[in-house]
PDB file of C-alpha atoms in Angstrom:
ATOM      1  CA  UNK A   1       8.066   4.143 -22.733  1.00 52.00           C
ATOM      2  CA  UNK A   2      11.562   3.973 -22.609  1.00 51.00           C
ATOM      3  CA  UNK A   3      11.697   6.066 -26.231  1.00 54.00           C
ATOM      4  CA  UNK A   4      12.893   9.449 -26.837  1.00 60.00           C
ATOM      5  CA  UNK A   5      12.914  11.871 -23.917  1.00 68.00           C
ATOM      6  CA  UNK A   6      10.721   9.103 -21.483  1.00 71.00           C
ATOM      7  CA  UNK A   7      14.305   7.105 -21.886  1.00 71.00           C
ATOM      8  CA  UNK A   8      14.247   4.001 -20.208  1.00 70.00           C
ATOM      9  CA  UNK A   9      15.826   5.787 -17.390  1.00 73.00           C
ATOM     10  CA  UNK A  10      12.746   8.162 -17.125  1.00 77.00           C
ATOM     11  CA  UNK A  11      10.630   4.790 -17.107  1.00 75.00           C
ATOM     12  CA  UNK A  12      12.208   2.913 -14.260  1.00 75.00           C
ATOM     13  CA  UNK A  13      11.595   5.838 -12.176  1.00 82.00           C
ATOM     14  CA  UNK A  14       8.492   6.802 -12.159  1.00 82.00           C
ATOM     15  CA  UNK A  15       7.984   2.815 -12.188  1.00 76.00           C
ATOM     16  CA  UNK A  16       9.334   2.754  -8.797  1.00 79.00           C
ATOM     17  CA  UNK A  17       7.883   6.156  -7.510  1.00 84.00           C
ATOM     18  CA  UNK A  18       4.526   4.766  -8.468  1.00 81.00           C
ATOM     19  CA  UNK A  19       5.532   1.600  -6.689  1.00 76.00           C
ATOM     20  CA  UNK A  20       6.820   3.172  -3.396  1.00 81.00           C
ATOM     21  CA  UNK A  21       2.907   5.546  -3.339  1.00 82.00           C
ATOM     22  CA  UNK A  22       1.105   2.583  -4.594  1.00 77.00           C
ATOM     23  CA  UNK A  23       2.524   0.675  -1.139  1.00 73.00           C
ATOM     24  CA  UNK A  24       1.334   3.793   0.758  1.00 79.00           C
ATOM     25  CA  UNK A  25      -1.830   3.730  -0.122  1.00 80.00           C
ATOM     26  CA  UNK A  26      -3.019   2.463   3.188  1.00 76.00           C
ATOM     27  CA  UNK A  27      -1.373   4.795   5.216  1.00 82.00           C
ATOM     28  CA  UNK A  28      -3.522   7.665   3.037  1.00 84.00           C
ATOM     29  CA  UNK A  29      -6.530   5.862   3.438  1.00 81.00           C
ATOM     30  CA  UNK A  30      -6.521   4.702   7.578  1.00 82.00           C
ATOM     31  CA  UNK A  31      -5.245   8.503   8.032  1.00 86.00           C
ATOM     32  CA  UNK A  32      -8.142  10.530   6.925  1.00 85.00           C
ATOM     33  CA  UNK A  33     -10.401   7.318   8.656  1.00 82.00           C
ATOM     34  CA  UNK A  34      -8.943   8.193  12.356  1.00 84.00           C
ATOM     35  CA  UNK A  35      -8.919  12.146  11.284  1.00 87.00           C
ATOM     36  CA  UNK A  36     -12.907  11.097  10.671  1.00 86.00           C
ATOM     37  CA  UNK A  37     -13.058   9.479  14.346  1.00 82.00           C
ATOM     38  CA  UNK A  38     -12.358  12.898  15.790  1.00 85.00           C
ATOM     39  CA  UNK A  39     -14.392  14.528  13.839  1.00 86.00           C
ATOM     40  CA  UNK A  40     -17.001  12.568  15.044  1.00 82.00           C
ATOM     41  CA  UNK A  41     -15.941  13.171  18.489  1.00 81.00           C
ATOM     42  CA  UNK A  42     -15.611  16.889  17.786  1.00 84.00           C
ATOM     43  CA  UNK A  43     -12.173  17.069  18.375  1.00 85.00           C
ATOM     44  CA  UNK A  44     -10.468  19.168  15.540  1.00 87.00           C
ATOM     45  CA  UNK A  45      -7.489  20.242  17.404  1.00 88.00           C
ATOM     46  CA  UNK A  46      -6.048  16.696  17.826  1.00 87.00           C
ATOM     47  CA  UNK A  47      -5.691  16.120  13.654  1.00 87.00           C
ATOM     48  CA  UNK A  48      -4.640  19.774  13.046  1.00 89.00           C
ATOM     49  CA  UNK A  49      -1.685  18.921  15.296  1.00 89.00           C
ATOM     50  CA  UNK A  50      -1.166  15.205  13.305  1.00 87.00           C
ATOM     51  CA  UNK A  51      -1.187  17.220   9.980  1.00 88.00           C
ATOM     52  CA  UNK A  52       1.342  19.644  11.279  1.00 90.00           C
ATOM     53  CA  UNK A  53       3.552  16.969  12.926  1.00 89.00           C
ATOM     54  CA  UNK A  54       3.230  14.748   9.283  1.00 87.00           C
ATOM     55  CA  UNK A  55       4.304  18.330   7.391  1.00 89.00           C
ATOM     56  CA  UNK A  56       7.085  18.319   9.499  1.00 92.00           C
ATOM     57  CA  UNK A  57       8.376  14.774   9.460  1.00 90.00           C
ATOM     58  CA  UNK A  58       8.080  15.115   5.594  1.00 89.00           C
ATOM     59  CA  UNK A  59      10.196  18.224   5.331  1.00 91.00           C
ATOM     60  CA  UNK A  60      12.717  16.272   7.407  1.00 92.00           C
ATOM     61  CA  UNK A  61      13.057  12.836   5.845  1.00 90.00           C
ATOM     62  CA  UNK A  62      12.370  13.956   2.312  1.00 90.00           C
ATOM     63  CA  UNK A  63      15.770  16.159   2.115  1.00 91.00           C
ATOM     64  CA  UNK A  64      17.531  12.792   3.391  1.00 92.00           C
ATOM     65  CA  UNK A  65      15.783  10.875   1.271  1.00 89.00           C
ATOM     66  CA  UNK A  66      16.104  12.305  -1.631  1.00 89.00           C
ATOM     67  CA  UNK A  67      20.245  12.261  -1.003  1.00 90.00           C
ATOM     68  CA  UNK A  68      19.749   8.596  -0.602  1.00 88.00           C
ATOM     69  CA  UNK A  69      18.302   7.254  -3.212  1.00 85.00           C
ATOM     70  CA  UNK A  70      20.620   9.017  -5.624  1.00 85.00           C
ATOM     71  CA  UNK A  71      23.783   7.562  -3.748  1.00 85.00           C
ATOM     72  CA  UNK A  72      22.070   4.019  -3.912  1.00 81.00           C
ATOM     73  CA  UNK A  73      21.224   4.269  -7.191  1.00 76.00           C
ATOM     74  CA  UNK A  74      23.633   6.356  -8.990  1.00 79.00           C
ATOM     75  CA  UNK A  75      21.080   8.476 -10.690  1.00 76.00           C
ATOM     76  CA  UNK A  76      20.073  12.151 -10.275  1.00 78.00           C
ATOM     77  CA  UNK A  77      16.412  11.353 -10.947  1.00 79.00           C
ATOM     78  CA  UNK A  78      16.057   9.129  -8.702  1.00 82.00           C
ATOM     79  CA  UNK A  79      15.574  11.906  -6.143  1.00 85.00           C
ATOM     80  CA  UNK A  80      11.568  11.861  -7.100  1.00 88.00           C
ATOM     81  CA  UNK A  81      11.446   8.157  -5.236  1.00 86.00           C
ATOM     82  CA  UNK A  82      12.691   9.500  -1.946  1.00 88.00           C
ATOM     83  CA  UNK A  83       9.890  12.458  -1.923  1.00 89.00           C
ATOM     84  CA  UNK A  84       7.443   9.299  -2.242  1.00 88.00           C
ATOM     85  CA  UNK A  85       8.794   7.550   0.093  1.00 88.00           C
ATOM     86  CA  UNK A  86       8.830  10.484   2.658  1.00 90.00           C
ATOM     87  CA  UNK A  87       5.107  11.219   1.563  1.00 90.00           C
ATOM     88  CA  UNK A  88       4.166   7.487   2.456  1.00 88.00           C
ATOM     89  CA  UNK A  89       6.306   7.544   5.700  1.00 90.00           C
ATOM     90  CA  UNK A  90       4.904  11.128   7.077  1.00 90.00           C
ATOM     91  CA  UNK A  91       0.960   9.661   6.958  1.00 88.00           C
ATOM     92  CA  UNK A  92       2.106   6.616   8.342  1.00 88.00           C
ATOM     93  CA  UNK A  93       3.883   8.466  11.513  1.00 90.00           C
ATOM     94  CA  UNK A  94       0.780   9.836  11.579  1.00 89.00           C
ATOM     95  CA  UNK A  95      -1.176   7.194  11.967  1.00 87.00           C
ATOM     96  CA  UNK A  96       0.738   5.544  14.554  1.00 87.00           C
ATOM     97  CA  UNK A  97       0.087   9.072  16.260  1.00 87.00           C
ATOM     98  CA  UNK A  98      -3.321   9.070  15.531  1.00 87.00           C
ATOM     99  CA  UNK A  99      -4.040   5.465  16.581  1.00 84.00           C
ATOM    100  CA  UNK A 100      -2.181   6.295  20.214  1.00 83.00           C
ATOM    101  CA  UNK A 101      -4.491   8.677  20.886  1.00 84.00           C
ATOM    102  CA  UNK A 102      -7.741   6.836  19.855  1.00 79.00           C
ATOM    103  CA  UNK A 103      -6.214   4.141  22.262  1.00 73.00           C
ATOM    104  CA  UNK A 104      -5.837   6.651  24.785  1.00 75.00           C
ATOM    105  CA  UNK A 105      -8.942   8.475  24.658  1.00 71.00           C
ATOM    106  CA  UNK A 106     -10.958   4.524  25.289  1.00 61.00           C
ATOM    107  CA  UNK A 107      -8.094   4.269  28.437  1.00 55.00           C
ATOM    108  CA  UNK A 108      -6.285   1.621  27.219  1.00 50.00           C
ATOM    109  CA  UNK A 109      -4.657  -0.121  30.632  1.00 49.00           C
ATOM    110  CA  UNK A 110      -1.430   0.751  31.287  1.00 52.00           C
ATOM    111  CA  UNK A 111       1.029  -2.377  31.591  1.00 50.00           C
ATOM    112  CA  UNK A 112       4.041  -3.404  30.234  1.00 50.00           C
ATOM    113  CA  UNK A 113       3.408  -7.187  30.397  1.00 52.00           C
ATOM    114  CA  UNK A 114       3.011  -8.807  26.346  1.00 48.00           C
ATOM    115  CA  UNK A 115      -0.523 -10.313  27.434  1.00 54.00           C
ATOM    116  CA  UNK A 116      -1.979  -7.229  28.854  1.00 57.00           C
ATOM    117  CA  UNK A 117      -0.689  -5.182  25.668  1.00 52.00           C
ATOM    118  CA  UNK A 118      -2.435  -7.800  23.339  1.00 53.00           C
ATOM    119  CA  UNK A 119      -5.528  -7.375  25.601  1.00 59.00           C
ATOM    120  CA  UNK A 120      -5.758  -3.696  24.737  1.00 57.00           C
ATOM    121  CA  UNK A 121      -6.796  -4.587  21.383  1.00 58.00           C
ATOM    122  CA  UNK A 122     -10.028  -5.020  20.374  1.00 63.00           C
ATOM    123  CA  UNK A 123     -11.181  -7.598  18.106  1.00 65.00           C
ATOM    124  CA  UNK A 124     -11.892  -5.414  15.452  1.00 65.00           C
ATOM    125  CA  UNK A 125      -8.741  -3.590  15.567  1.00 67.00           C
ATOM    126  CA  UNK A 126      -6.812  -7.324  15.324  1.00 72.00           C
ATOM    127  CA  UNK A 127      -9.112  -8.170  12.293  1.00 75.00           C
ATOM    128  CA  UNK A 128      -7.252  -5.015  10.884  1.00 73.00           C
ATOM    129  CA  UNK A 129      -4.058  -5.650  11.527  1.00 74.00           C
ATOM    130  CA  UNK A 130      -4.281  -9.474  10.548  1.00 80.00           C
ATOM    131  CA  UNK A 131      -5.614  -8.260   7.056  1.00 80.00           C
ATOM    132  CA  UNK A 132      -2.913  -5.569   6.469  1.00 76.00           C
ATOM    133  CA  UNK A 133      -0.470  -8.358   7.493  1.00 81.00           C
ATOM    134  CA  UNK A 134      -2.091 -10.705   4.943  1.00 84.00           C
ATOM    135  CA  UNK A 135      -2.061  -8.031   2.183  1.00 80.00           C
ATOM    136  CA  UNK A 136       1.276  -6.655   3.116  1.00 78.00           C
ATOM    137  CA  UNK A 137       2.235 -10.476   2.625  1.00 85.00           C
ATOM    138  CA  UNK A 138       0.803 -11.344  -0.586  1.00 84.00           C
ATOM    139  CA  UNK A 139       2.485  -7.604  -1.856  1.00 80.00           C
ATOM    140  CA  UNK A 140       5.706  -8.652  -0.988  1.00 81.00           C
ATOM    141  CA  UNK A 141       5.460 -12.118  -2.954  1.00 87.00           C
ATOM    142  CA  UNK A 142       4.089 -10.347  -5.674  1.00 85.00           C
ATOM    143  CA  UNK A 143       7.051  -7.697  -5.424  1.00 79.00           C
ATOM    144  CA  UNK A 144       9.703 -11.063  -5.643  1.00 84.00           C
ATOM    145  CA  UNK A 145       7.792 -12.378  -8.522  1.00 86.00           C
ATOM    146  CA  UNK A 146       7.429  -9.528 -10.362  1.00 81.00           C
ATOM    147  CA  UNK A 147      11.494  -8.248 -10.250  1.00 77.00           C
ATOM    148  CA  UNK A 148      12.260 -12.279 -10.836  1.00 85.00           C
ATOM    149  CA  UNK A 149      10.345 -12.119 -14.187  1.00 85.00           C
ATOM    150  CA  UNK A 150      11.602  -8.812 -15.058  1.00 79.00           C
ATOM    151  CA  UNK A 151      15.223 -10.309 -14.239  1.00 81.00           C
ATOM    152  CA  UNK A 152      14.332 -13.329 -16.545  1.00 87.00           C
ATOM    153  CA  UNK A 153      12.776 -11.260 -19.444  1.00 83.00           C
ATOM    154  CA  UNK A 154      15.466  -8.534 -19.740  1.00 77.00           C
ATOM    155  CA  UNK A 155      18.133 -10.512 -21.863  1.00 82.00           C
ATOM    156  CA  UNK A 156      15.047 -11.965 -24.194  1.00 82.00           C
ATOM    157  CA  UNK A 157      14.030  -8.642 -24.812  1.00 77.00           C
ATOM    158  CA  UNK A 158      14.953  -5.636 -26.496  1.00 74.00           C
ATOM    159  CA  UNK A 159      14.796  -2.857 -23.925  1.00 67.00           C
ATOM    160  CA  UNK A 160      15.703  -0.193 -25.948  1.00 69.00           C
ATOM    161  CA  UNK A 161      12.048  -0.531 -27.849  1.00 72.00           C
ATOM    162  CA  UNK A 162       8.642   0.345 -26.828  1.00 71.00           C
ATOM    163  CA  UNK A 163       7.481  -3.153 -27.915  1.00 79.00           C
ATOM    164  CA  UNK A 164      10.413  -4.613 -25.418  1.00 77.00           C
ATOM    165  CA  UNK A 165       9.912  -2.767 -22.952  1.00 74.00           C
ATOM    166  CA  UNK A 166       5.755  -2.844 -22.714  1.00 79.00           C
ATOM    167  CA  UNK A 167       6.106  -6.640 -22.903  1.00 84.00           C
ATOM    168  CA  UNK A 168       8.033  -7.168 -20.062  1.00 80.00           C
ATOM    169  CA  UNK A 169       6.538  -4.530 -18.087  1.00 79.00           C
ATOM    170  CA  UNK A 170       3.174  -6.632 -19.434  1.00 86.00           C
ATOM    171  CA  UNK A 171       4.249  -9.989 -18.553  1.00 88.00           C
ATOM    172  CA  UNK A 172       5.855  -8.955 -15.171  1.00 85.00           C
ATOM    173  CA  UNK A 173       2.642  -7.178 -14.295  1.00 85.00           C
ATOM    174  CA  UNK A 174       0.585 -10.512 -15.094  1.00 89.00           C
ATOM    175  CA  UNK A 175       3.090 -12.508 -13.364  1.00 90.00           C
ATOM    176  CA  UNK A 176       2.759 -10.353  -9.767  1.00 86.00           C
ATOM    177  CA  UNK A 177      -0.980 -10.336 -10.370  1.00 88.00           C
ATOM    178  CA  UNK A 178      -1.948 -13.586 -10.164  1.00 91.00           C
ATOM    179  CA  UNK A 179       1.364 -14.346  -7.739  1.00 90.00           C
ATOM    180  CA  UNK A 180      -0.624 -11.972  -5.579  1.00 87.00           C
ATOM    181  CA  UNK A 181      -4.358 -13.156  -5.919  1.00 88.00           C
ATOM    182  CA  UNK A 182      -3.320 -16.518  -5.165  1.00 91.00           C
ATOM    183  CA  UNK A 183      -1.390 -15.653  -1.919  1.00 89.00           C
ATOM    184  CA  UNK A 184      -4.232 -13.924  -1.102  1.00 87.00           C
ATOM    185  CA  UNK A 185      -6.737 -17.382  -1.552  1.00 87.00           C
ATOM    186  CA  UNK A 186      -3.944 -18.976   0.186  1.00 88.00           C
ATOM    187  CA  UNK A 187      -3.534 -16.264   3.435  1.00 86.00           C
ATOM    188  CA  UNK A 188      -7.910 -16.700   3.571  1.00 84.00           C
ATOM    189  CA  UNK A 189      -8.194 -12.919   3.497  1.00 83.00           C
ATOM    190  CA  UNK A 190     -11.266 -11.871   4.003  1.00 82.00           C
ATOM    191  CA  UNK A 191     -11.008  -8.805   1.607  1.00 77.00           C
ATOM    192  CA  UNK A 192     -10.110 -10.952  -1.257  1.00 79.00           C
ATOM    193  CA  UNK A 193     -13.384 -13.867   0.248  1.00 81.00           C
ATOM    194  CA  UNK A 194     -15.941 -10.605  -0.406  1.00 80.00           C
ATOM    195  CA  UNK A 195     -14.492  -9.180  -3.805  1.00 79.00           C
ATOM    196  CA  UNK A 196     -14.897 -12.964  -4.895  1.00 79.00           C
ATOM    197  CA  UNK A 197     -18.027 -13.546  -3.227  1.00 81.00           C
ATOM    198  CA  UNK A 198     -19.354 -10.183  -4.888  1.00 79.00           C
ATOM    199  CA  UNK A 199     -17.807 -11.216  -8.133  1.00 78.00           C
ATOM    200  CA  UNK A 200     -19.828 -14.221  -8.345  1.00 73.00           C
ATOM    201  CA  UNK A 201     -22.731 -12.876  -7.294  1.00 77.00           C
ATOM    202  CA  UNK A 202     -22.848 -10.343 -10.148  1.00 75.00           C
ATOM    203  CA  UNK A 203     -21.470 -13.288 -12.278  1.00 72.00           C
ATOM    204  CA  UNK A 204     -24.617 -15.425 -11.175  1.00 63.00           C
ATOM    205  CA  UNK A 205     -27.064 -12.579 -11.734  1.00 67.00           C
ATOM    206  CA  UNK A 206     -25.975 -11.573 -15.132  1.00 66.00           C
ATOM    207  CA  UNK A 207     -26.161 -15.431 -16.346  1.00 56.00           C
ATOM    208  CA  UNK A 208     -29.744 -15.144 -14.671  1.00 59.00           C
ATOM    209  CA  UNK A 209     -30.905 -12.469 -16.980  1.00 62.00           C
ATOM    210  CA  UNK A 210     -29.346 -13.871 -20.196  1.00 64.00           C
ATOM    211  CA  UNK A 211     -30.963 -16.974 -19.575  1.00 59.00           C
ATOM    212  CA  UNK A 212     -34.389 -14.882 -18.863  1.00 59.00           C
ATOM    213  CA  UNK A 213     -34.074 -13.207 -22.421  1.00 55.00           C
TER     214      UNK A 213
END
């Protein structure tokens, strides 16, 4: 890290590039769930078109990406981040696609009026939304805290060292973390209520057979 060829150039980049995937990772995940839903419908045709239509999109906005994020950044090799970011923003075009169509195969009612294009919703489909708000939320706090610590640890540190380098990447990482597990506690997601609720149950049971030895 940030030592001999992997300069600290080469480290910031793929830093980010992981970042901008990392934040897709949702997009990956509630694509091949909808592809599933027409599967189970025995509909193949509809995600073969989706696929070909996120191909597409990605062969457009990666070329423009790509020019971007050099000009922004000044640096050749930060053309790798904009073939991320057009990965992450081809599934989620897709799953806005996908999603439309679920809606209307279940005929959805057609009106422009805000209340009757809340009603289409159902209540799962809210839960989901409200929880990738929440997370989406508690990322972008994280995010702040994370590039405020790495602001705040860059002229205490020696960059130009693995040891510098690793402990600000360490103590950034930490910082975001917990940043975003309490904004989590704080938003009352529900994902975060049942990997603590699981936690402690394991927790509980493994105190149950120490004390049974």
């Amino acid at each position: 890290l940030g030592s001999g060829k992997f300069d600290w150039d080469a480290t910031r980049v793929t830093a980010d590039t992981l970042g901008i995937l990392a934040s897709g990772i949702f997009t990956v995940g509630m694509y091949h769930l909808f592809v599933r839903a027409f599967y189970a419908y025995g509909n193949t045709r509809t995600p073969l078109i989706s696929g070909f239509i996120s191909a597409i999109s990605s062969l457009i906005a990666a070329p423009i990406l790509i020019i971007f994020f050099k000009k922004w950044t000044g640096s050749v090799n930060y053309g790798v981040v904009g073939l991320a970011a057009a990965f992450t923003i081809s599934h989620l075009i897709s799953d806005i696609q996908l999603w439309v169509m679920i809606r209307k195969k279940f005929g959805a009612p057609q009106n422009s009026t805000v209340k009757a294009l809340i009603s289409r919703f159902t209540r799962t489909e809210l839960s989901i939304i409200s929880s990738v708000l929440k997370m989406a939320a508690s990322g972008a706090l994280a995010g702040l805290a994370l590039q405020g610590v790495k602001i705040i640890t860059a002229p205490l540190l020696d960059l130009n060292t693995f040891i510098g380098v690793f402990l600000r990447l360490a103590v950034a990482a930490t910082v975001g973390m917990l940043v975003y597990i309490i904004a989590m506690w704080l938003f009352k997601s529900p994902e975060f209520e049942h990997l603590r609720a699981a936690m402690h149950k394991k927790w509980l049971r493994r105190v149950d057979e120490i004390e049974g030895l």
